[in-house]
Tab-separated table of C-alpha atoms in Angstrom:
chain	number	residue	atom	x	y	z
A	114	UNK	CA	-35.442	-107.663	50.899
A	115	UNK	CA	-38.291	-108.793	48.832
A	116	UNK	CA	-40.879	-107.168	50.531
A	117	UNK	CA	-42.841	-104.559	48.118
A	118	UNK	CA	-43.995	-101.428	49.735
A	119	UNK	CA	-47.106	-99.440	48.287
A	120	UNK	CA	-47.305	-95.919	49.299
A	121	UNK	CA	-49.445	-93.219	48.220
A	122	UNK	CA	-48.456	-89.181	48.047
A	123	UNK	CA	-51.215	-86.572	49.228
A	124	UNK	CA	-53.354	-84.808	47.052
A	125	UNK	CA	-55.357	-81.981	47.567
A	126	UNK	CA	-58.349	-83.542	48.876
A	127	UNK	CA	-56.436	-85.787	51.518
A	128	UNK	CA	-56.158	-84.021	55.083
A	129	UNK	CA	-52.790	-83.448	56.539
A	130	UNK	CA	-51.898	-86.181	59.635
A	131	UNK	CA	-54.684	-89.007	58.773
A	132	UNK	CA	-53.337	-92.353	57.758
A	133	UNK	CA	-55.756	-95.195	55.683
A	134	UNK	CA	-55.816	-98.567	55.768
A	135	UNK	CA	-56.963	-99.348	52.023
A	136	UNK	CA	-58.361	-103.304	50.580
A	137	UNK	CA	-57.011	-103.864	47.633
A	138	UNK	CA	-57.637	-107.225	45.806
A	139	UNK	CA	-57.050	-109.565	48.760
A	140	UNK	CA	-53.965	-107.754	50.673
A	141	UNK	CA	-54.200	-104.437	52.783
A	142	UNK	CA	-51.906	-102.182	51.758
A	143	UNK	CA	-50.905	-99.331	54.316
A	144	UNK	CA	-51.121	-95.958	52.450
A	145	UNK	CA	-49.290	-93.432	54.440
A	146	UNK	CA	-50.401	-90.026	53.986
A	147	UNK	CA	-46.840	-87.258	54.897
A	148	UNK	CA	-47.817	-85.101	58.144
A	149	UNK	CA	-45.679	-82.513	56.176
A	150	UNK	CA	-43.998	-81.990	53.181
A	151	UNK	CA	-41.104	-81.767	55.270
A	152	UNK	CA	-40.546	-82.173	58.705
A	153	UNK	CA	-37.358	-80.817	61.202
A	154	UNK	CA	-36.235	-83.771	63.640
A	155	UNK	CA	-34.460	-81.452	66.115
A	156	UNK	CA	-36.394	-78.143	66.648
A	157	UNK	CA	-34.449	-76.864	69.574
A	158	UNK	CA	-31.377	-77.650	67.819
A	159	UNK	CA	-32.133	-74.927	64.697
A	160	UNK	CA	-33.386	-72.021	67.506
A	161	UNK	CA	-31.148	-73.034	69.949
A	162	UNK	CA	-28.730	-69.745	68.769
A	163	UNK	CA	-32.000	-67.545	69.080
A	164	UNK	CA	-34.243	-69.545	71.592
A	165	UNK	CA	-35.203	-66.743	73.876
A	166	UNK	CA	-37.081	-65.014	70.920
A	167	UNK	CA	-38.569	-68.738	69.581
A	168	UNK	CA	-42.445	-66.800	70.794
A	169	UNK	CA	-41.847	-63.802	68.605
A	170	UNK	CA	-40.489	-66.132	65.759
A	171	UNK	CA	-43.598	-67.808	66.207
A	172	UNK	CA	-45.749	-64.937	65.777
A	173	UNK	CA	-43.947	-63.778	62.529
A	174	UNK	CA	-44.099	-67.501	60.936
A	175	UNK	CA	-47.865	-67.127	62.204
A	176	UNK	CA	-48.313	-64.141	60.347
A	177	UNK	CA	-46.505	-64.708	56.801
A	178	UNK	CA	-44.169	-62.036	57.497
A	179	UNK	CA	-41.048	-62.142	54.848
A	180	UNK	CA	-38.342	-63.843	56.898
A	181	UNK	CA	-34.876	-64.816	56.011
A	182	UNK	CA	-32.373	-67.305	57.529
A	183	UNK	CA	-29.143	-66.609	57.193
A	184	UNK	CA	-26.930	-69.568	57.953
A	185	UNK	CA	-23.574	-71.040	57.252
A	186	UNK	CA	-24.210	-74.253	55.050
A	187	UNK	CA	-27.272	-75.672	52.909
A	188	UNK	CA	-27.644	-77.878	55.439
A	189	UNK	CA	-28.468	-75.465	58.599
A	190	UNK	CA	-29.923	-72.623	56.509
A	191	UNK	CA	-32.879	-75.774	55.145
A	192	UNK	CA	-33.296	-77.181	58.849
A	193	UNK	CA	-33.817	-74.129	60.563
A	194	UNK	CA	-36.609	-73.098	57.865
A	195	UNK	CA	-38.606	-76.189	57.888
A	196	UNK	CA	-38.278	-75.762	61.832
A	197	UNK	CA	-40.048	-72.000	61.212
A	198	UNK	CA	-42.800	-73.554	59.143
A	199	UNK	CA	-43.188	-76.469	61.137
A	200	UNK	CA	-43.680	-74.609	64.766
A	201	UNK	CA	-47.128	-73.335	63.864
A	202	UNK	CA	-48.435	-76.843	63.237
A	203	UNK	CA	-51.200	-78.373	63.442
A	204	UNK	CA	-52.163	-74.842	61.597
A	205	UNK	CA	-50.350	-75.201	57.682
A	206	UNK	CA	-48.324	-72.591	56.087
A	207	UNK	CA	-49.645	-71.544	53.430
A	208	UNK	CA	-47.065	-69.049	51.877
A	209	UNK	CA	-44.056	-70.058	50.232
A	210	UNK	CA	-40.737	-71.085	51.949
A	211	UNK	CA	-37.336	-71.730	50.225
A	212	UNK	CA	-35.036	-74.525	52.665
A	213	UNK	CA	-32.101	-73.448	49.920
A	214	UNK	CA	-32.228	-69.729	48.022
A	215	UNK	CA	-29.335	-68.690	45.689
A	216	UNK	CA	-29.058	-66.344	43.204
A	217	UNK	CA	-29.569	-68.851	40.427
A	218	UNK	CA	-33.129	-69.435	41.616
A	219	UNK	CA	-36.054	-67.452	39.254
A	220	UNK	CA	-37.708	-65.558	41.974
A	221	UNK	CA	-34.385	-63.649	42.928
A	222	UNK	CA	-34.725	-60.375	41.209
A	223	UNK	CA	-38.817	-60.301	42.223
A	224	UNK	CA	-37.036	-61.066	45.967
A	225	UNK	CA	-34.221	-59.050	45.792
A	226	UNK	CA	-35.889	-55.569	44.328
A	227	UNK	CA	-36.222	-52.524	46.549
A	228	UNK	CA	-39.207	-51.080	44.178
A	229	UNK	CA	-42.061	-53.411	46.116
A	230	UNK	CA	-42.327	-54.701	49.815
A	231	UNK	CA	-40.606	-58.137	50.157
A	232	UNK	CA	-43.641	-61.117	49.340
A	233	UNK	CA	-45.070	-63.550	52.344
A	234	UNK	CA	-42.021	-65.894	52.048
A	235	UNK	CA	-39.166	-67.643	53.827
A	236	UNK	CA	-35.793	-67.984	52.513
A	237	UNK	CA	-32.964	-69.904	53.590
A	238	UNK	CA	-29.410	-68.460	52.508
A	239	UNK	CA	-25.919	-68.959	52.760
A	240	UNK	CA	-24.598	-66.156	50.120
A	241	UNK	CA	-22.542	-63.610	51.876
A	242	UNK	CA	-24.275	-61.511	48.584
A	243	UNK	CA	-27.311	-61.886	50.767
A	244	UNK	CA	-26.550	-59.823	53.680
A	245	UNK	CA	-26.772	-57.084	51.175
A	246	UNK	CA	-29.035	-57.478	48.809
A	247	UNK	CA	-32.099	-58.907	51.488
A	248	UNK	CA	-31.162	-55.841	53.617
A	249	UNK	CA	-34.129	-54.251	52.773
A	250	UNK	CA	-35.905	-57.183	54.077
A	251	UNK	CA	-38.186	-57.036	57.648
A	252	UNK	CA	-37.335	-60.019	59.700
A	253	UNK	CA	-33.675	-61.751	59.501
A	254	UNK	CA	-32.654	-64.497	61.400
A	255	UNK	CA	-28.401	-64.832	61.245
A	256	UNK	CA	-27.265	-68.125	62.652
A	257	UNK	CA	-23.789	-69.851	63.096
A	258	UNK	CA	-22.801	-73.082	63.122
A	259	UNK	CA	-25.190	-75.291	65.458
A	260	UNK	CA	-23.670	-76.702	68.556
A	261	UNK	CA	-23.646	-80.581	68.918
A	262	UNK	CA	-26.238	-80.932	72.391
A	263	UNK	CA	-25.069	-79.463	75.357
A	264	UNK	CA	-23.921	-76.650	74.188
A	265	UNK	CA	-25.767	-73.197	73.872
A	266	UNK	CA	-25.150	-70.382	71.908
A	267	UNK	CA	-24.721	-67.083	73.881
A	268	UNK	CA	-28.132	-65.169	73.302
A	269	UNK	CA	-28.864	-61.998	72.585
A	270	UNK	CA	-31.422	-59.030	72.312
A	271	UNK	CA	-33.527	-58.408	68.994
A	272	UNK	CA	-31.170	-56.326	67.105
A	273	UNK	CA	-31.935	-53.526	64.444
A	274	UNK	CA	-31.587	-54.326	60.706
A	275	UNK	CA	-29.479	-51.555	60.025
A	276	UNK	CA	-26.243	-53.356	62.307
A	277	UNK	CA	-27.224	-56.342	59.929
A	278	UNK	CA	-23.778	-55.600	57.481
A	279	UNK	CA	-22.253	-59.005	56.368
A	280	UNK	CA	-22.833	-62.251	56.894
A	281	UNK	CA	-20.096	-62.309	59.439
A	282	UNK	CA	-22.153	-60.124	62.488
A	283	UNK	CA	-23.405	-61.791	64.776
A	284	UNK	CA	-26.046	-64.671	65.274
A	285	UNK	CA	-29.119	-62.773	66.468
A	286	UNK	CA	-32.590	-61.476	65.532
A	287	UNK	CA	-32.501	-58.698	63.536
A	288	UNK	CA	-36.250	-56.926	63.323
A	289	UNK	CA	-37.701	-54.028	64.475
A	290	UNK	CA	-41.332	-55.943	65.060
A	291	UNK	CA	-42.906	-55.474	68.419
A	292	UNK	CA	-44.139	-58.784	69.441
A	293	UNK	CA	-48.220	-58.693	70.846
A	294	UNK	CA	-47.645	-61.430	73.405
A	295	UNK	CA	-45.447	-61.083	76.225
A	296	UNK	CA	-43.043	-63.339	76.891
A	297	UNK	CA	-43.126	-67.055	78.190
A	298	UNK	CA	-40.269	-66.755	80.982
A	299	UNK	CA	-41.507	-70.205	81.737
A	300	UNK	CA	-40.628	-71.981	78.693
A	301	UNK	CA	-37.003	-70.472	78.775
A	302	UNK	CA	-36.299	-71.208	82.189
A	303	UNK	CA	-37.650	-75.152	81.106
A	304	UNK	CA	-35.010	-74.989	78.163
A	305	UNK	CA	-32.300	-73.199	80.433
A	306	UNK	CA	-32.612	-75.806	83.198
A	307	UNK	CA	-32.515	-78.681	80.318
A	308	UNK	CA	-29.168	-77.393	78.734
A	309	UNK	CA	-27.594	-77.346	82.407
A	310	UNK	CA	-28.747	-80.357	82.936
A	311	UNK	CA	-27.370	-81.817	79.608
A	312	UNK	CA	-30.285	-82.790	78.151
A	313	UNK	CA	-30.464	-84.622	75.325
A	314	UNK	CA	-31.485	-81.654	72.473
A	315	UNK	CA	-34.454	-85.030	71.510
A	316	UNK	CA	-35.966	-84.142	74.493
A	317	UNK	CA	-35.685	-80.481	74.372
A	318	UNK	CA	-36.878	-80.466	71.010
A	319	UNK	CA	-40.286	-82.673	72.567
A	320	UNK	CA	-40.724	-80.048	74.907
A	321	UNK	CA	-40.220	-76.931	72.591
A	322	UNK	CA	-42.715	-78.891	70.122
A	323	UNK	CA	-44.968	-79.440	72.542
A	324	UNK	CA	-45.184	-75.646	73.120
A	325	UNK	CA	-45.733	-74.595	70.013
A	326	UNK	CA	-48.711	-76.931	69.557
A	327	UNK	CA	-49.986	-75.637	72.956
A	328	UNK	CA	-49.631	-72.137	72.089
A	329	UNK	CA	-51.313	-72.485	68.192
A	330	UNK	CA	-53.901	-74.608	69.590
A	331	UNK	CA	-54.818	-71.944	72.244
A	332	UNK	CA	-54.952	-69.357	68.960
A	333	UNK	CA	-56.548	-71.868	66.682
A	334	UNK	CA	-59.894	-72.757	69.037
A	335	UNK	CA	-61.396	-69.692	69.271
A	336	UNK	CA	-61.487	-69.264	65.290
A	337	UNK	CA	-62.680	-72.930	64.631
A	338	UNK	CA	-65.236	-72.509	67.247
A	339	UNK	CA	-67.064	-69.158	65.879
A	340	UNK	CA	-66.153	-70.691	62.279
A	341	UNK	CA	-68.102	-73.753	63.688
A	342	UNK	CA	-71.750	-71.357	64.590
A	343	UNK	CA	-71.869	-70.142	60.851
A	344	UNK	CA	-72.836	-73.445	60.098
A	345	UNK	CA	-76.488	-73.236	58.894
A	346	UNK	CA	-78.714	-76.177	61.765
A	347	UNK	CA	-79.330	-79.428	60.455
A	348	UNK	CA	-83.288	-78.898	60.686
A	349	UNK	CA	-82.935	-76.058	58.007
A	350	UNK	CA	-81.742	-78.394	55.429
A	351	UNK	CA	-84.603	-79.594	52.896
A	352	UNK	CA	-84.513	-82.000	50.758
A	353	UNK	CA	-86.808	-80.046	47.628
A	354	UNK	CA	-84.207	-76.972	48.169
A	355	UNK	CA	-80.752	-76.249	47.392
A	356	UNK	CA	-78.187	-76.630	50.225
A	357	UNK	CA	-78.272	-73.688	52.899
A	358	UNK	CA	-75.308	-71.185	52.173
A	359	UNK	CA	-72.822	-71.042	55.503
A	360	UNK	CA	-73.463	-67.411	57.378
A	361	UNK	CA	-70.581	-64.638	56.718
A	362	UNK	CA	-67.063	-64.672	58.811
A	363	UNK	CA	-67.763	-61.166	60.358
A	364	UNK	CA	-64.265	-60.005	61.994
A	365	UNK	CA	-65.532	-57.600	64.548
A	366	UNK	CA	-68.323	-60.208	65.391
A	367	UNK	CA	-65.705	-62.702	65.526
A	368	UNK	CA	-63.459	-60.335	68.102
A	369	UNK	CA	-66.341	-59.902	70.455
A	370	UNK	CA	-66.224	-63.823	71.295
A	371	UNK	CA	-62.373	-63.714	72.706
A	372	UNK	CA	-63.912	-62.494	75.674
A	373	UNK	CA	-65.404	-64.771	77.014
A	374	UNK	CA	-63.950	-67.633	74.843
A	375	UNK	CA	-60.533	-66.534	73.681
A	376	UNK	CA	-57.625	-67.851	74.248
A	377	UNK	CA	-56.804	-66.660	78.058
A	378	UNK	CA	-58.888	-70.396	78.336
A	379	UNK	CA	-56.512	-72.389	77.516
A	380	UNK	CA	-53.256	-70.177	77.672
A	381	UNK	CA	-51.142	-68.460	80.546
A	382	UNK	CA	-49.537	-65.877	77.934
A	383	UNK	CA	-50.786	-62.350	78.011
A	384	UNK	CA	-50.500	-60.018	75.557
A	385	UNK	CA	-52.609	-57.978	72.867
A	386	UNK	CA	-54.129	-61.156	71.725
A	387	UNK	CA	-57.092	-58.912	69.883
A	388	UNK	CA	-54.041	-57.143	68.310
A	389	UNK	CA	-52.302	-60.458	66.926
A	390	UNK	CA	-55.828	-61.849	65.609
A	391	UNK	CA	-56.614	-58.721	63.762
A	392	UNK	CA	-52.770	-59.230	62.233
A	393	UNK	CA	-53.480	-62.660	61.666
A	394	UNK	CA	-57.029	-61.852	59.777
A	395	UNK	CA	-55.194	-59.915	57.396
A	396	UNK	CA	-52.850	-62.550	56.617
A	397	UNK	CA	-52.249	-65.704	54.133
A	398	UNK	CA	-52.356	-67.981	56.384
A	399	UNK	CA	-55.736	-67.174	57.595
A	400	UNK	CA	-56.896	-66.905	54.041
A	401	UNK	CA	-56.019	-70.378	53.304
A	402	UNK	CA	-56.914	-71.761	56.374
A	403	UNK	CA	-60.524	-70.327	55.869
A	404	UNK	CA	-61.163	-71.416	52.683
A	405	UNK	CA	-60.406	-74.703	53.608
A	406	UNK	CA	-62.338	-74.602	56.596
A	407	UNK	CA	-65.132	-73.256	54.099
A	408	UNK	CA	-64.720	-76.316	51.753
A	409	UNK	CA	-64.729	-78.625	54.404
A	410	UNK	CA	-68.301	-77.387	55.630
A	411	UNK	CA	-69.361	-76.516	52.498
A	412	UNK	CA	-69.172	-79.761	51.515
A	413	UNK	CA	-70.536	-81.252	54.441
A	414	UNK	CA	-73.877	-79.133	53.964
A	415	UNK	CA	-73.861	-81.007	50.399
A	416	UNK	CA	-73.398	-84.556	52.169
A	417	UNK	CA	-75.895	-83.925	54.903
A	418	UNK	CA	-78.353	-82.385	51.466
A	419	UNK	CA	-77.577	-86.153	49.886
A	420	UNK	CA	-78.518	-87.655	53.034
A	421	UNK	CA	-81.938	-85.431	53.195
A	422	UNK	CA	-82.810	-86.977	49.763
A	423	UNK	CA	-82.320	-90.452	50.591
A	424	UNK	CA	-84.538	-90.146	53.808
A	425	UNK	CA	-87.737	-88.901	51.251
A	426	UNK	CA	-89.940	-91.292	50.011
A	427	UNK	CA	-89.089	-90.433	46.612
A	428	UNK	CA	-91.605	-93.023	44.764
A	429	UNK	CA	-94.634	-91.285	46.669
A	430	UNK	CA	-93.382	-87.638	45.201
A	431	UNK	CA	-93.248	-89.015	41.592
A	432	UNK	CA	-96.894	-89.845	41.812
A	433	UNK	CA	-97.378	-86.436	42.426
A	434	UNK	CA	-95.339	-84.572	39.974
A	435	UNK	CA	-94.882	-84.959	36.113
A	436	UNK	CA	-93.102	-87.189	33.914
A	437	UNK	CA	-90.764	-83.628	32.609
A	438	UNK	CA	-90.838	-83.380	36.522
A	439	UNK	CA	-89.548	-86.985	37.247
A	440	UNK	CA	-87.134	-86.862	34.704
A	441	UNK	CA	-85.889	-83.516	36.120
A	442	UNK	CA	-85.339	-85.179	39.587
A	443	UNK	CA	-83.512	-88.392	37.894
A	444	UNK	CA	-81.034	-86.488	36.288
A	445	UNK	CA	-80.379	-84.076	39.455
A	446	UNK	CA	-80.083	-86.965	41.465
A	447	UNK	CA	-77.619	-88.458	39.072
A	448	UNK	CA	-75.313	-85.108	39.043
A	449	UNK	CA	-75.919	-84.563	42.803
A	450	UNK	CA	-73.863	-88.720	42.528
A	451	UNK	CA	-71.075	-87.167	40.481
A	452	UNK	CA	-70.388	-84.983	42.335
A	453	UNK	CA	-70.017	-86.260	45.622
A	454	UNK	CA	-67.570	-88.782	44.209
A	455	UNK	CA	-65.763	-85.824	42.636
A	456	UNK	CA	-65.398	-83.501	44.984
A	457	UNK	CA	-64.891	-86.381	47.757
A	458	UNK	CA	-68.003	-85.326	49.779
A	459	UNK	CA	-68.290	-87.137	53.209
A	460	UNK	CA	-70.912	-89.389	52.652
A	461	UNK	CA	-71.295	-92.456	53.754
A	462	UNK	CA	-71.413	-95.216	51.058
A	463	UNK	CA	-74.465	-97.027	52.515
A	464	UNK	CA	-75.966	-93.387	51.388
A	465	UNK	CA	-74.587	-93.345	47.930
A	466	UNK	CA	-75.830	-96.994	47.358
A	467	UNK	CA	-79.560	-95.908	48.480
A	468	UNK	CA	-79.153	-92.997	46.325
A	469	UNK	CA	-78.520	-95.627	43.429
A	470	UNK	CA	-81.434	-97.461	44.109
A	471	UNK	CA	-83.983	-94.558	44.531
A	472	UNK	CA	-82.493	-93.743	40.842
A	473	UNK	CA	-82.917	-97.240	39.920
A	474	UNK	CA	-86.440	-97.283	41.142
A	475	UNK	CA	-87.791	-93.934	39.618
A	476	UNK	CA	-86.342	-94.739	36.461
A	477	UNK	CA	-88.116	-98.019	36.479
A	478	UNK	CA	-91.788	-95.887	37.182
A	479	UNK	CA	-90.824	-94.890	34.257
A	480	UNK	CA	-92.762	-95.480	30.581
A	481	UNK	CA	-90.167	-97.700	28.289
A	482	UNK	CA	-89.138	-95.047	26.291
A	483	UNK	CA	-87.368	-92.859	28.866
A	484	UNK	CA	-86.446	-95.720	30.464
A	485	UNK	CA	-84.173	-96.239	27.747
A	486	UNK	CA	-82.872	-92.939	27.698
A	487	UNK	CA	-82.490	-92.576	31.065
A	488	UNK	CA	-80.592	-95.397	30.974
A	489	UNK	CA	-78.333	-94.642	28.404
A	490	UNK	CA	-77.495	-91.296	29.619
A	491	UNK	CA	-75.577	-92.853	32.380
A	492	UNK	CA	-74.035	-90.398	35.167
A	493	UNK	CA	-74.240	-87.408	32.847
């Protein structure tokens, strides 16, 4: 239609849900940054055949536990795993899921082997093969077909993995884990009451959604708020020193916050929420949600450091100190530049541009000779 659209992928560095609106040469361009590498549109629709155990699925997805889908076409088998990895948002997955696993894929003799417990992944499968060979396997979820909305599945209890035969048993849960939260009657009585009432599996899937992101954020606060006190305090940053180091994640020290700040604040679920934490310490997902979280502050110890330096009267110091000194300070100043533009530090570009001009100035202080060599070193 004549209408160009610019659109830029994440990286690394970018953080997952932000959107930014970008100048470039006269025009703004909207660069959309992907919530998810995939998202699910219906929710409700992929556990509608095992709704009534959507908490404990939670947990396990929560927890990297192995989990397979078992499901009758590419189709359902990919919907119903991006549904798994999407229902502990905002929190990200960090272990590996497979939408679509066949035999043809790389990984399926490392998945398939009964000489080593099954790796922190999700597959999605559709091989009858499968049913055999994934046996060994903790956590399998069998689904049929999925019912156009308004119609429900008939549910049933968490079955044992040794009834799990072929691909032709049942729909069902089949796991021998013991969830540490009770269940939410409330939620399935709201999702009960909505299929009676015929409605639409949109909303439904709103509603489950919205649970989800109730229930991780109610898990999530407690760790981001005692990740939040090992944060060194502002006042104990100094300009002539190296950045303060953040203080250690102590687990036990961690555990005897929840009670007075865990999640019974914010969440109506009881349960052996110490129990599921300690799980969830252990796990990838807390691993790489940590040493994000790490980065993140990490690097915002370095931008408040950068902001330290640009509050000094640096000119006055020189004076002070010697040329080998000064020199010393120029070309820590110019690396302390680089790197905030390489590792994307959060500073604020009024800071950088003092930064540039305290350089500027020092160098000029200067006598001629390392003025020029100063100069000519550039950012290096």
């Amino acid at each position: 239609m004549g209408v160009v659209m610019k659109v830029r992928i994440p990286t690394c560095h970018d953080k997952p849900g932000t959107t930014q609106i970008v100048q470039l040469t006269q025009q703004v361009v909207w660069i959309g940054y992907i919530k998810k590498y995939f998202y699910c549109a219906s929710p409700f629709r992929c556990f509608c055949p095992v709704f009534l155990h959507s908490q404990m699925l939670w947990e396990l997805v929560l927890l990297g536990e192995p989990l397979v889908v078992m499901a009758p076409s590419p189709s359902e088998s990919s919907e119903t795993v991006l549904a798994l990895v999407n229902c502990i948002s905002p929190l990200k997955y960090f272990s590996d899921f497979r939408p679509y696993f066949t035999i043809h894929d790389s990984e399926f003799k490392e998945y398939t082997t009964r000489t080593q417990a099954p790796p922190s992944v999700i597959l999605g499968v559709t091989n009858p093969f499968f049913a055999k060979t994934l046996q060994h396997w903790p956590h399998i979820i069998r689904i049929g077909d999925l019912k156009p909305t308004g119609e429900i599945p008939k549910q049933v209890k968490v079955k044992k993995l040794k009834n799990l035969k072929t691909l032709d048993s049942k729909p069902g849960v089949y796991t021998s884990y013991k969830p540490y939260l009770n269940r939410d009657e409330e939620i399935i009585k709201q999702l009960q009451k909505g299929v009676q009432q015929k409605r639409p599996s949109e909303a439904q899937s709103v509603i489950l959604r919205r649970y989800f992101l109730e229930l991780t954020q109610s898990f999530i606060i407690p760790l981001e708020r005692y990740v939040a006190s090992l944060m060194p305090l502002q006042k104990s940053i100094s300009p002539w020193k190296s950045p303060p180091q953040l203080r250690q994640f102590l687990p036990e020290e961690f555990m005897k916050t929840l009670e007075k700040t865990g999640p019974q604040l914010t969440s109506r679920i009881k349960g052996d929420w110490i129990g599921l934490y300690r799980h969830f310490l252990k796990s990838p997902n807390f691993d790489g949600w940590f040493k994000t979280r790490r980065k993140e502050m990490t690097q915002k110890l370095e931008a408040l450091h950068l902001e330290a330096l640009c509050e000094e009267d640096l000119l006055l110091w020189i004076q002070k100190h010697t040329e080998v000194e000064t020199v010393d300070l120029v070309l820590k100043l110019k690396n302390k530049l680089l790197q905030a533009d390489r590792e994307h530090l959060p500073v604020k570009p009024d800071t950088m541009e003092k930064l540039r001009t305290h350089i500027d100035a020092i160098i000029l202080a200067l006598p001629e000779d390392l003025q020029g060599i100063l100069l000519k070193t550039g950012m290096t």
